[in-house]
């Protein structure tokens, strides 16, 4: 069964939670899942939940601000995971922002997409997905903000946004 490339982008809420929902579903089908989260330290509630899955779901953080050499190491680890086919679902959470955060380039992200084994379903989330990433994907969903309480001054809350 071939794997497809998903992109969840846009300003509205739901990109990361959609990817986590898919991870939940895939784990239930007996798939191993690899989740890489880019550009932010994750002390999130989802990490607490995901740890309960043991070896079924692996979560790694990449691209916490640091030297480019470290970023390259991160990239090669992701390439290995994708190429191995050992994780039929791979989530690159907030990877669309990696070029802006100078963790890696759009070309690097395309390299990651191309590196995956045939069976790997790949989900890329984050705002401002680059046109070239969208063009390469098989499924693109744009979460459009109709309303968000962020504009009322409600910041990220544990259990809901983090
Ligand atoms: P979720 O993880 O809830 O599914 P998401 O992945 O779709 O959300 P992200 O783009 O990763 O959303 O950003 C979520 C964070 O951005 C939230 O913590 C939220 O408080 C904040 N946020 C929401 N709307 C805005 C906005 N218009 N401008 C800046 N930050 C916002
Ligand atoms: Mg997100």
Tab-separated table of N, CA and C and ligand atoms in Angstrom:
chain	number	residue	atom	x	y	z
A	1	UNK	N	0.845	-1.195	0.000
A	1	UNK	CA	0.000	0.000	0.000
A	1	UNK	C	0.886	1.251	0.000
A	2	UNK	N	0.776	2.100	-1.012
A	2	UNK	CA	1.648	3.282	-1.059
A	2	UNK	C	1.224	4.326	-0.035
A	3	UNK	N	2.198	5.073	0.458
A	3	UNK	CA	1.909	6.151	1.398
A	3	UNK	C	1.830	7.484	0.667
A	4	UNK	N	1.017	8.383	1.210
A	4	UNK	CA	0.799	9.685	0.577
A	4	UNK	C	1.337	10.805	1.471
A	5	UNK	N	1.429	11.972	0.875
A	5	UNK	CA	1.969	13.138	1.590
A	5	UNK	C	0.840	14.113	1.899
A	6	UNK	N	0.646	14.375	3.195
A	6	UNK	CA	-0.380	15.328	3.632
A	6	UNK	C	0.295	16.632	4.068
A	7	UNK	N	-0.379	17.735	3.820
A	7	UNK	CA	0.034	19.023	4.381
A	7	UNK	C	-1.179	19.643	5.056
A	8	UNK	N	-1.045	19.962	6.345
A	8	UNK	CA	-2.087	20.685	7.069
A	8	UNK	C	-1.536	22.076	7.364
A	9	UNK	N	-2.102	23.059	6.690
A	9	UNK	CA	-1.560	24.412	6.825
A	9	UNK	C	-2.689	25.412	7.074
A	10	UNK	N	-2.393	26.689	7.016
A	10	UNK	CA	-3.391	27.735	7.244
A	10	UNK	C	-3.297	28.312	8.645
A	11	UNK	N	-4.081	29.377	8.855
A	11	UNK	CA	-4.013	30.109	10.126
A	11	UNK	C	-4.920	29.561	11.213
A	12	UNK	N	-5.893	28.741	10.813
A	12	UNK	CA	-6.889	28.295	11.794
A	12	UNK	C	-6.362	27.196	12.691
A	13	UNK	N	-7.047	26.991	13.789
A	13	UNK	CA	-6.655	25.955	14.746
A	13	UNK	C	-6.970	24.571	14.199
A	14	UNK	N	-6.097	23.621	14.470
A	14	UNK	CA	-6.413	22.236	14.148
A	14	UNK	C	-5.350	21.456	13.403
A	15	UNK	N	-4.258	22.120	13.031
A	15	UNK	CA	-3.239	21.441	12.219
A	15	UNK	C	-2.530	20.349	13.022
A	16	UNK	N	-1.975	20.741	14.155
A	16	UNK	CA	-1.246	19.761	14.960
A	16	UNK	C	-2.211	18.731	15.545
A	17	UNK	N	-3.391	19.182	15.972
A	17	UNK	CA	-4.333	18.216	16.552
A	17	UNK	C	-4.816	17.214	15.496
A	18	UNK	N	-4.941	17.642	14.250
A	18	UNK	CA	-5.311	16.690	13.186
A	18	UNK	C	-4.219	15.645	13.011
A	19	UNK	N	-2.974	16.095	13.038
A	19	UNK	CA	-1.855	15.154	12.878
A	19	UNK	C	-1.807	14.173	14.055
A	20	UNK	N	-2.063	14.686	15.253
A	20	UNK	CA	-2.069	13.808	16.434
A	20	UNK	C	-3.238	12.831	16.379
A	21	UNK	N	-4.353	13.289	15.858
A	21	UNK	CA	-5.505	12.404	15.696
A	21	UNK	C	-5.192	11.268	14.731
A	22	UNK	N	-4.473	11.592	13.681
A	22	UNK	CA	-4.077	10.562	12.721
A	22	UNK	C	-3.096	9.585	13.367
A	23	UNK	N	-2.200	10.116	14.201
A	23	UNK	CA	-1.253	9.246	14.914
A	23	UNK	C	-2.013	8.265	15.807
A	24	UNK	N	-3.038	8.751	16.458
A	24	UNK	CA	-3.880	7.907	17.322
A	24	UNK	C	-4.531	6.794	16.500
A	25	UNK	N	-5.054	7.181	15.355
A	25	UNK	CA	-5.719	6.218	14.484
A	25	UNK	C	-4.726	5.176	13.960
A	26	UNK	N	-3.565	5.655	13.507
A	26	UNK	CA	-2.555	4.747	12.943
A	26	UNK	C	-2.065	3.765	14.005
A	27	UNK	N	-1.839	4.276	15.214
A	27	UNK	CA	-1.376	3.402	16.306
A	27	UNK	C	-2.408	2.319	16.576
A	28	UNK	N	-3.672	2.689	16.482
A	28	UNK	CA	-4.750	1.722	16.686
A	28	UNK	C	-4.772	0.639	15.624
A	29	UNK	N	-4.238	0.977	14.447
A	29	UNK	CA	-4.155	-0.003	13.359
A	29	UNK	C	-2.871	-0.810	13.445
A	30	UNK	N	-2.094	-0.583	14.504
A	30	UNK	CA	-0.875	-1.355	14.713
A	30	UNK	C	0.359	-0.770	14.048
A	31	UNK	N	0.247	0.457	13.564
A	31	UNK	CA	1.398	1.095	12.924
A	31	UNK	C	2.299	1.731	13.970
A	32	UNK	N	3.587	1.722	13.695
A	32	UNK	CA	4.503	2.546	14.487
A	32	UNK	C	4.491	3.959	13.902
A	33	UNK	N	4.599	4.931	14.776
A	33	UNK	CA	4.484	6.335	14.374
A	33	UNK	C	5.704	7.099	14.876
A	34	UNK	N	6.251	7.939	14.002
A	34	UNK	CA	7.356	8.819	14.392
A	34	UNK	C	6.878	10.256	14.245
A	35	UNK	N	6.982	11.004	15.331
A	35	UNK	CA	6.574	12.412	15.303
A	35	UNK	C	7.792	13.276	15.585
A	36	UNK	N	8.143	14.117	14.621
A	36	UNK	CA	9.218	15.086	14.815
A	36	UNK	C	8.571	16.454	14.961
A	37	UNK	N	8.944	17.153	16.000
A	37	UNK	CA	8.389	18.496	16.174
A	37	UNK	C	9.516	19.507	16.059
A	38	UNK	N	9.275	20.505	15.254
A	38	UNK	CA	10.336	21.433	14.878
A	38	UNK	C	10.188	22.797	15.538
A	39	UNK	N	11.307	23.285	16.009
A	39	UNK	CA	11.424	24.696	16.327
A	39	UNK	C	10.845	25.134	17.644
A	40	UNK	N	10.338	24.213	18.445
A	40	UNK	CA	9.888	24.660	19.749
A	40	UNK	C	10.134	23.569	20.777
A	41	UNK	N	10.449	23.978	21.968
A	41	UNK	CA	10.610	23.017	23.038
A	41	UNK	C	9.232	22.480	23.355
A	42	UNK	N	9.092	21.180	23.356
A	42	UNK	CA	7.760	20.631	23.583
A	42	UNK	C	7.623	20.152	25.027
A	43	UNK	N	6.999	20.935	25.820
A	43	UNK	CA	6.596	20.490	27.161
A	43	UNK	C	5.079	20.468	27.122
A	44	UNK	N	4.576	19.736	26.147
A	44	UNK	CA	3.150	19.818	25.865
A	44	UNK	C	2.407	18.652	26.497
A	45	UNK	N	1.115	18.828	26.622
A	45	UNK	CA	0.285	17.753	27.161
A	45	UNK	C	0.284	16.546	26.242
A	46	UNK	N	0.401	16.785	24.915
A	46	UNK	CA	0.399	15.628	24.006
A	46	UNK	C	1.604	14.735	24.264
A	47	UNK	N	2.712	15.329	24.661
A	47	UNK	CA	3.893	14.508	24.960
A	47	UNK	C	3.592	13.544	26.108
A	48	UNK	N	2.903	14.047	27.120
A	48	UNK	CA	2.513	13.180	28.253
A	48	UNK	C	1.669	12.002	27.760
A	49	UNK	N	0.708	12.303	26.897
A	49	UNK	CA	-0.162	11.235	26.392
A	49	UNK	C	0.609	10.271	25.498
A	50	UNK	N	1.429	10.843	24.619
A	50	UNK	CA	2.109	10.002	23.624
A	50	UNK	C	3.097	9.046	24.280
A	51	UNK	N	3.664	9.455	25.407
A	51	UNK	CA	4.614	8.581	26.103
A	51	UNK	C	3.961	7.274	26.549
A	52	UNK	N	2.656	7.296	26.728
A	52	UNK	CA	1.955	6.084	27.158
A	52	UNK	C	1.900	5.022	26.077
A	53	UNK	N	2.217	5.414	24.848
A	53	UNK	CA	2.202	4.449	23.744
A	53	UNK	C	3.490	3.647	23.646
A	54	UNK	N	4.471	3.955	24.494
A	54	UNK	CA	5.730	3.201	24.484
A	54	UNK	C	6.408	3.283	23.128
A	55	UNK	N	6.832	2.122	22.611
A	55	UNK	CA	7.575	2.087	21.342
A	55	UNK	C	6.692	2.328	20.128
A	56	UNK	N	5.389	2.321	20.320
A	56	UNK	CA	4.496	2.483	19.164
A	56	UNK	C	4.588	3.898	18.594
A	57	UNK	N	4.666	4.891	19.467
A	57	UNK	CA	4.791	6.279	19.001
A	57	UNK	C	6.065	6.877	19.584
A	58	UNK	N	6.946	7.304	18.695
A	58	UNK	CA	8.198	7.945	19.095
A	58	UNK	C	8.092	9.434	18.802
A	59	UNK	N	8.451	10.253	19.764
A	59	UNK	CA	8.408	11.701	19.570
A	59	UNK	C	9.811	12.266	19.744
A	60	UNK	N	10.226	13.069	18.792
A	60	UNK	CA	11.541	13.712	18.883
A	60	UNK	C	11.390	15.185	18.554
A	61	UNK	N	12.149	16.000	19.239
A	61	UNK	CA	12.150	17.434	18.940
A	61	UNK	C	13.402	17.789	18.160
A	62	UNK	N	13.226	18.642	17.193
A	62	UNK	CA	14.339	19.052	16.355
A	62	UNK	C	14.385	20.565	16.255
A	63	UNK	N	15.605	21.040	16.008
A	63	UNK	CA	15.757	22.423	15.616
A	63	UNK	C	15.483	23.424	16.709
A	64	UNK	N	15.665	23.005	17.951
A	64	UNK	CA	15.745	24.024	18.980
A	64	UNK	C	16.927	24.894	18.583
A	65	UNK	N	16.826	26.213	18.737
A	65	UNK	CA	17.846	27.116	18.205
A	65	UNK	C	19.264	26.629	18.532
A	66	UNK	N	20.088	26.531	17.513
A	66	UNK	CA	21.451	26.048	17.711
A	66	UNK	C	22.225	26.105	16.420
A	67	UNK	N	23.465	25.632	16.426
A	67	UNK	CA	24.308	25.722	15.232
A	67	UNK	C	23.752	24.887	14.080
A	68	UNK	N	24.072	25.326	12.877
A	68	UNK	CA	23.564	24.658	11.674
A	68	UNK	C	24.020	23.206	11.619
A	69	UNK	N	25.223	22.928	12.136
A	69	UNK	CA	25.732	21.547	12.106
A	69	UNK	C	24.767	20.616	12.830
A	70	UNK	N	24.213	21.086	13.922
A	70	UNK	CA	23.241	20.258	14.650
A	70	UNK	C	21.989	20.059	13.826
A	71	UNK	N	21.574	21.128	13.139
A	71	UNK	CA	20.380	21.029	12.304
A	71	UNK	C	20.584	19.965	11.240
A	72	UNK	N	21.805	19.885	10.675
A	72	UNK	CA	22.086	18.879	9.646
A	72	UNK	C	21.966	17.482	10.234
A	73	UNK	N	22.473	17.297	11.427
A	73	UNK	CA	22.344	16.005	12.105
A	73	UNK	C	20.884	15.637	12.243
A	74	UNK	N	20.060	16.593	12.607
A	74	UNK	CA	18.628	16.351	12.753
A	74	UNK	C	18.034	15.878	11.437
A	75	UNK	N	18.437	16.571	10.367
A	75	UNK	CA	17.892	16.262	9.053
A	75	UNK	C	18.237	14.829	8.664
A	76	UNK	N	19.481	14.430	8.911
A	76	UNK	CA	19.856	13.076	8.500
A	76	UNK	C	19.114	12.038	9.337
A	77	UNK	N	18.820	12.344	10.582
A	77	UNK	CA	18.034	11.398	11.387
A	77	UNK	C	16.625	11.244	10.799
A	78	UNK	N	16.048	12.369	10.408
A	78	UNK	CA	14.713	12.303	9.791
A	78	UNK	C	14.750	11.529	8.488
A	79	UNK	N	15.793	11.742	7.707
A	79	UNK	CA	15.917	11.014	6.437
A	79	UNK	C	15.993	9.515	6.710
A	80	UNK	N	16.782	9.134	7.710
A	80	UNK	CA	16.914	7.708	8.055
A	80	UNK	C	15.564	7.105	8.441
A	81	UNK	N	14.843	7.831	9.276
A	81	UNK	CA	13.538	7.337	9.734
A	81	UNK	C	12.591	7.168	8.547
A	82	UNK	N	12.575	8.160	7.669
A	82	UNK	CA	11.669	8.117	6.519
A	82	UNK	C	12.065	7.019	5.540
A	83	UNK	N	13.356	6.867	5.332
A	83	UNK	CA	13.841	5.912	4.336
A	83	UNK	C	13.709	4.469	4.824
A	84	UNK	N	13.751	4.293	6.145
A	84	UNK	CA	13.729	2.935	6.697
A	84	UNK	C	12.392	2.239	6.459
A	85	UNK	N	11.327	3.011	6.425
A	85	UNK	CA	10.001	2.408	6.319
A	85	UNK	C	9.533	1.760	7.606
A	86	UNK	N	10.322	1.911	8.675
A	86	UNK	CA	9.968	1.284	9.957
A	86	UNK	C	8.777	1.970	10.630
A	87	UNK	N	8.546	3.210	10.239
A	87	UNK	CA	7.425	3.974	10.800
A	87	UNK	C	6.481	4.316	9.655
A	88	UNK	N	5.401	3.564	9.504
A	88	UNK	CA	4.500	3.798	8.369
A	88	UNK	C	3.792	5.152	8.425
A	89	UNK	N	3.772	5.789	9.603
A	89	UNK	CA	3.281	7.177	9.681
A	89	UNK	C	4.383	8.040	10.295
A	90	UNK	N	4.754	9.083	9.568
A	90	UNK	CA	5.727	10.051	10.074
A	90	UNK	C	5.074	11.422	10.043
A	91	UNK	N	5.126	12.114	11.164
A	91	UNK	CA	4.582	13.467	11.272
A	91	UNK	C	5.740	14.439	11.466
A	92	UNK	N	5.811	15.432	10.614
A	92	UNK	CA	6.796	16.506	10.766
A	92	UNK	C	6.011	17.744	11.189
A	93	UNK	N	5.852	17.883	12.510
A	93	UNK	CA	4.979	18.936	13.044
A	93	UNK	C	5.707	20.274	13.021
A	94	UNK	N	5.052	21.261	12.468
A	94	UNK	CA	5.581	22.626	12.301
A	94	UNK	C	6.766	22.689	11.332
A	95	UNK	N	6.899	21.670	10.474
A	95	UNK	CA	8.045	21.654	9.562
A	95	UNK	C	7.953	22.735	8.486
A	96	UNK	N	6.745	23.227	8.198
A	96	UNK	CA	6.639	24.304	7.197
A	96	UNK	C	7.371	25.555	7.656
A	97	UNK	N	7.542	25.669	8.969
A	97	UNK	CA	8.187	26.870	9.518
A	97	UNK	C	9.702	26.726	9.562
A	98	UNK	N	10.204	25.512	9.334
A	98	UNK	CA	11.645	25.262	9.465
A	98	UNK	C	12.491	26.191	8.582
A	99	UNK	N	12.075	26.438	7.319
A	99	UNK	CA	12.879	27.371	6.513
A	99	UNK	C	12.932	28.773	7.120
A	100	UNK	N	11.801	29.226	7.682
A	100	UNK	CA	11.770	30.566	8.303
A	100	UNK	C	12.613	30.612	9.567
A	101	UNK	N	12.637	29.481	10.280
A	101	UNK	CA	13.434	29.406	11.521
A	101	UNK	C	14.889	29.053	11.216
A	102	UNK	N	15.175	28.886	9.925
A	102	UNK	CA	16.526	28.541	9.455
A	102	UNK	C	17.021	27.229	10.065
A	103	UNK	N	16.083	26.307	10.282
A	103	UNK	CA	16.464	24.959	10.727
A	103	UNK	C	16.913	24.164	9.509
A	104	UNK	N	16.115	24.239	8.435
A	104	UNK	CA	16.534	23.723	7.135
A	104	UNK	C	15.727	24.420	6.054
A	105	UNK	N	16.149	24.199	4.802
A	105	UNK	CA	15.564	24.940	3.682
A	105	UNK	C	14.351	24.214	3.100
A	106	UNK	N	13.668	24.891	2.201
A	106	UNK	CA	12.567	24.258	1.472
A	106	UNK	C	13.099	23.071	0.669
A	107	UNK	N	14.276	23.227	0.096
A	107	UNK	CA	14.876	22.097	-0.643
A	107	UNK	C	15.115	20.913	0.278
A	108	UNK	N	15.567	21.190	1.493
A	108	UNK	CA	15.775	20.103	2.462
A	108	UNK	C	14.459	19.387	2.754
A	109	UNK	N	13.401	20.170	2.885
A	109	UNK	CA	12.092	19.575	3.174
A	109	UNK	C	11.644	18.695	2.005
A	110	UNK	N	11.896	19.153	0.794
A	110	UNK	CA	11.586	18.335	-0.383
A	110	UNK	C	12.434	17.062	-0.394
A	111	UNK	N	13.679	17.178	0.052
A	111	UNK	CA	14.553	15.999	0.162
A	111	UNK	C	13.955	14.994	1.147
A	112	UNK	N	13.425	15.493	2.258
A	112	UNK	CA	12.783	14.609	3.236
A	112	UNK	C	11.587	13.893	2.609
A	113	UNK	N	10.772	14.650	1.895
A	113	UNK	CA	9.587	14.054	1.255
A	113	UNK	C	10.028	12.937	0.311
A	114	UNK	N	11.074	13.205	-0.466
A	114	UNK	CA	11.526	12.229	-1.467
A	114	UNK	C	12.245	11.034	-0.836
A	115	UNK	N	12.726	11.217	0.393
A	115	UNK	CA	13.510	10.153	1.038
A	115	UNK	C	12.633	9.027	1.569
A	116	UNK	N	11.342	9.267	1.669
A	116	UNK	CA	10.528	8.283	2.381
A	116	UNK	C	10.372	6.990	1.585
A	117	UNK	N	10.328	5.891	2.326
A	117	UNK	CA	10.052	4.593	1.714
A	117	UNK	C	8.620	4.602	1.198
A	118	UNK	N	8.349	3.716	0.270
A	118	UNK	CA	7.077	3.760	-0.451
A	118	UNK	C	5.865	3.620	0.471
A	119	UNK	N	6.053	2.878	1.568
A	119	UNK	CA	4.914	2.597	2.458
A	119	UNK	C	4.617	3.728	3.434
A	120	UNK	N	5.437	4.770	3.441
A	120	UNK	CA	5.348	5.772	4.511
A	120	UNK	C	4.347	6.870	4.167
A	121	UNK	N	3.385	7.052	5.048
A	121	UNK	CA	2.441	8.174	4.978
A	121	UNK	C	3.098	9.320	5.743
A	122	UNK	N	3.199	10.459	5.118
A	122	UNK	CA	3.944	11.580	5.711
A	122	UNK	C	3.016	12.770	5.901
A	123	UNK	N	2.990	13.295	7.109
A	123	UNK	CA	2.160	14.461	7.414
A	123	UNK	C	3.058	15.626	7.806
A	124	UNK	N	2.879	16.737	7.124
A	124	UNK	CA	3.642	17.954	7.402
A	124	UNK	C	2.650	19.008	7.864
A	125	UNK	N	2.904	19.604	9.022
A	125	UNK	CA	1.981	20.640	9.492
A	125	UNK	C	2.693	21.986	9.626
A	126	UNK	N	1.887	23.019	9.706
A	126	UNK	CA	2.392	24.354	10.016
A	126	UNK	C	1.844	25.413	9.084
A	127	UNK	N	1.866	26.629	9.596
A	127	UNK	CA	1.419	27.773	8.789
A	127	UNK	C	2.359	28.014	7.612
A	128	UNK	N	1.878	28.771	6.661
A	128	UNK	CA	2.705	29.302	5.566
A	128	UNK	C	3.416	28.205	4.778
A	129	UNK	N	2.754	27.095	4.511
A	129	UNK	CA	3.406	26.051	3.706
A	129	UNK	C	3.850	26.640	2.372
A	130	UNK	N	5.077	26.361	2.005
A	130	UNK	CA	5.649	26.889	0.764
A	130	UNK	C	4.954	26.255	-0.439
A	131	UNK	N	4.792	27.038	-1.473
A	131	UNK	CA	4.123	26.565	-2.704
A	131	UNK	C	4.717	25.244	-3.204
A	132	UNK	N	6.028	25.121	-3.124
A	132	UNK	CA	6.683	23.911	-3.660
A	132	UNK	C	6.345	22.685	-2.813
A	133	UNK	N	6.086	22.895	-1.528
A	133	UNK	CA	5.683	21.780	-0.659
A	133	UNK	C	4.246	21.380	-1.003
A	134	UNK	N	3.401	22.390	-1.165
A	134	UNK	CA	2.000	22.131	-1.522
A	134	UNK	C	1.925	21.389	-2.858
A	135	UNK	N	2.762	21.812	-3.792
A	135	UNK	CA	2.753	21.174	-5.117
A	135	UNK	C	3.168	19.709	-5.029
A	136	UNK	N	4.047	19.393	-4.093
A	136	UNK	CA	4.553	18.018	-3.978
A	136	UNK	C	3.596	17.099	-3.214
A	137	UNK	N	2.689	17.688	-2.427
A	137	UNK	CA	1.806	16.885	-1.572
A	137	UNK	C	0.670	16.247	-2.371
A	138	UNK	N	0.103	15.193	-1.786
A	138	UNK	CA	-1.059	14.535	-2.380
A	138	UNK	C	-2.361	15.018	-1.763
A	139	UNK	N	-2.266	15.506	-0.511
A	139	UNK	CA	-3.455	15.952	0.221
A	139	UNK	C	-3.061	17.232	0.953
A	140	UNK	N	-3.796	18.288	0.703
A	140	UNK	CA	-3.510	19.558	1.372
A	140	UNK	C	-4.800	20.073	1.987
A	141	UNK	N	-4.776	20.311	3.289
A	141	UNK	CA	-5.921	20.915	3.961
A	141	UNK	C	-5.485	22.242	4.547
A	142	UNK	N	-6.272	23.279	4.248
A	142	UNK	CA	-5.972	24.582	4.821
A	142	UNK	C	-6.985	24.875	5.923
A	143	UNK	N	-6.489	24.960	7.159
A	143	UNK	CA	-7.345	25.363	8.264
A	143	UNK	C	-7.497	26.881	8.167
A	144	UNK	N	-8.709	27.305	7.925
A	144	UNK	CA	-8.951	28.739	7.761
A	144	UNK	C	-9.550	29.289	9.046
A	145	UNK	N	-8.922	30.338	9.564
A	145	UNK	CA	-9.452	30.938	10.791
A	145	UNK	C	-10.712	31.730	10.473
A	146	UNK	N	-11.815	31.302	11.057
A	146	UNK	CA	-13.049	32.095	10.977
A	146	UNK	C	-13.123	32.967	12.227
A	147	UNK	N	-12.829	32.364	13.366
A	147	UNK	CA	-12.722	33.077	14.642
A	147	UNK	C	-11.642	32.387	15.453
A	148	UNK	N	-10.952	33.113	16.275
A	148	UNK	CA	-10.025	32.482	17.233
A	148	UNK	C	-9.969	33.354	18.473
A	149	UNK	N	-10.078	32.709	19.640
A	149	UNK	CA	-10.057	33.472	20.895
A	149	UNK	C	-8.698	34.082	21.193
A	150	UNK	N	-7.693	33.701	20.390
A	150	UNK	CA	-6.394	34.387	20.476
A	150	UNK	C	-6.580	35.900	20.392
A	151	UNK	N	-7.528	36.309	19.556
A	151	UNK	CA	-7.767	37.745	19.364
A	151	UNK	C	-8.479	38.379	20.562
A	152	UNK	N	-8.999	37.537	21.448
A	152	UNK	CA	-9.539	38.035	22.733
A	152	UNK	C	-8.466	38.036	23.807
A	153	UNK	N	-7.241	37.671	23.397
A	153	UNK	CA	-6.146	37.652	24.368
A	153	UNK	C	-5.958	36.303	25.057
A	154	UNK	N	-6.644	35.262	24.553
A	154	UNK	CA	-6.495	33.933	25.154
A	154	UNK	C	-5.286	33.243	24.527
A	155	UNK	N	-4.248	33.043	25.321
A	155	UNK	CA	-3.030	32.410	24.815
A	155	UNK	C	-3.135	30.894	24.991
A	156	UNK	N	-2.099	30.196	24.500
A	156	UNK	CA	-2.131	28.731	24.492
A	156	UNK	C	-2.353	28.176	25.894
A	157	UNK	N	-3.327	27.283	26.009
A	157	UNK	CA	-3.673	26.668	27.295
A	157	UNK	C	-3.306	25.186	27.297
A	158	UNK	N	-2.779	24.733	28.422
A	158	UNK	CA	-2.481	23.308	28.569
A	158	UNK	C	-3.768	22.513	28.401
A	159	UNK	N	-3.683	21.427	27.646
A	159	UNK	CA	-4.851	20.574	27.438
A	159	UNK	C	-5.665	20.958	26.221
A	160	UNK	N	-5.491	22.186	25.740
A	160	UNK	CA	-6.260	22.647	24.577
A	160	UNK	C	-5.340	23.026	23.419
A	161	UNK	N	-4.336	23.844	23.698
A	161	UNK	CA	-3.386	24.219	22.651
A	161	UNK	C	-1.998	23.611	22.844
A	162	UNK	N	-1.728	23.158	24.074
A	162	UNK	CA	-0.381	22.635	24.323
A	162	UNK	C	-0.405	21.573	25.400
B	1	LIG	P1	-3.480	23.012	17.388
B	1	LIG	O1	-2.141	22.558	17.948
B	1	LIG	O2	-4.382	23.507	18.461
B	1	LIG	O3	-4.061	22.041	16.440
B	1	LIG	P2	-2.385	24.482	15.164
B	1	LIG	O4	-1.354	23.430	15.059
B	1	LIG	O5	-3.381	24.558	14.052
B	1	LIG	O6	-3.155	24.328	16.524
B	1	LIG	P3	-0.262	26.474	15.207
B	1	LIG	O7	-0.101	27.243	13.944
B	1	LIG	O8	0.709	25.383	15.474
B	1	LIG	O9	-1.764	25.914	15.303
B	1	LIG	O10	-0.195	27.564	16.358
B	1	LIG	C1	-0.889	27.406	17.505
B	1	LIG	C2	-0.561	28.547	18.440
B	1	LIG	O11	-0.653	29.833	17.852
B	1	LIG	C3	-1.565	28.510	19.547
B	1	LIG	O12	-0.853	28.367	20.728
B	1	LIG	C4	-2.336	29.812	19.475
B	1	LIG	O13	-2.471	30.373	20.750
B	1	LIG	C5	-1.478	30.707	18.627
B	1	LIG	N1	-2.282	31.526	17.693
B	1	LIG	C6	-3.529	31.310	17.286
B	1	LIG	N2	-3.962	32.270	16.441
B	1	LIG	C7	-2.926	33.117	16.292
B	1	LIG	C8	-2.729	34.308	15.531
B	1	LIG	N3	-3.690	34.820	14.751
B	1	LIG	N4	-1.523	34.900	15.610
B	1	LIG	C9	-0.545	34.389	16.379
B	1	LIG	N5	-0.657	33.264	17.111
B	1	LIG	C10	-1.855	32.639	17.091
B	2	LIG	MG1	0.675	23.366	15.192
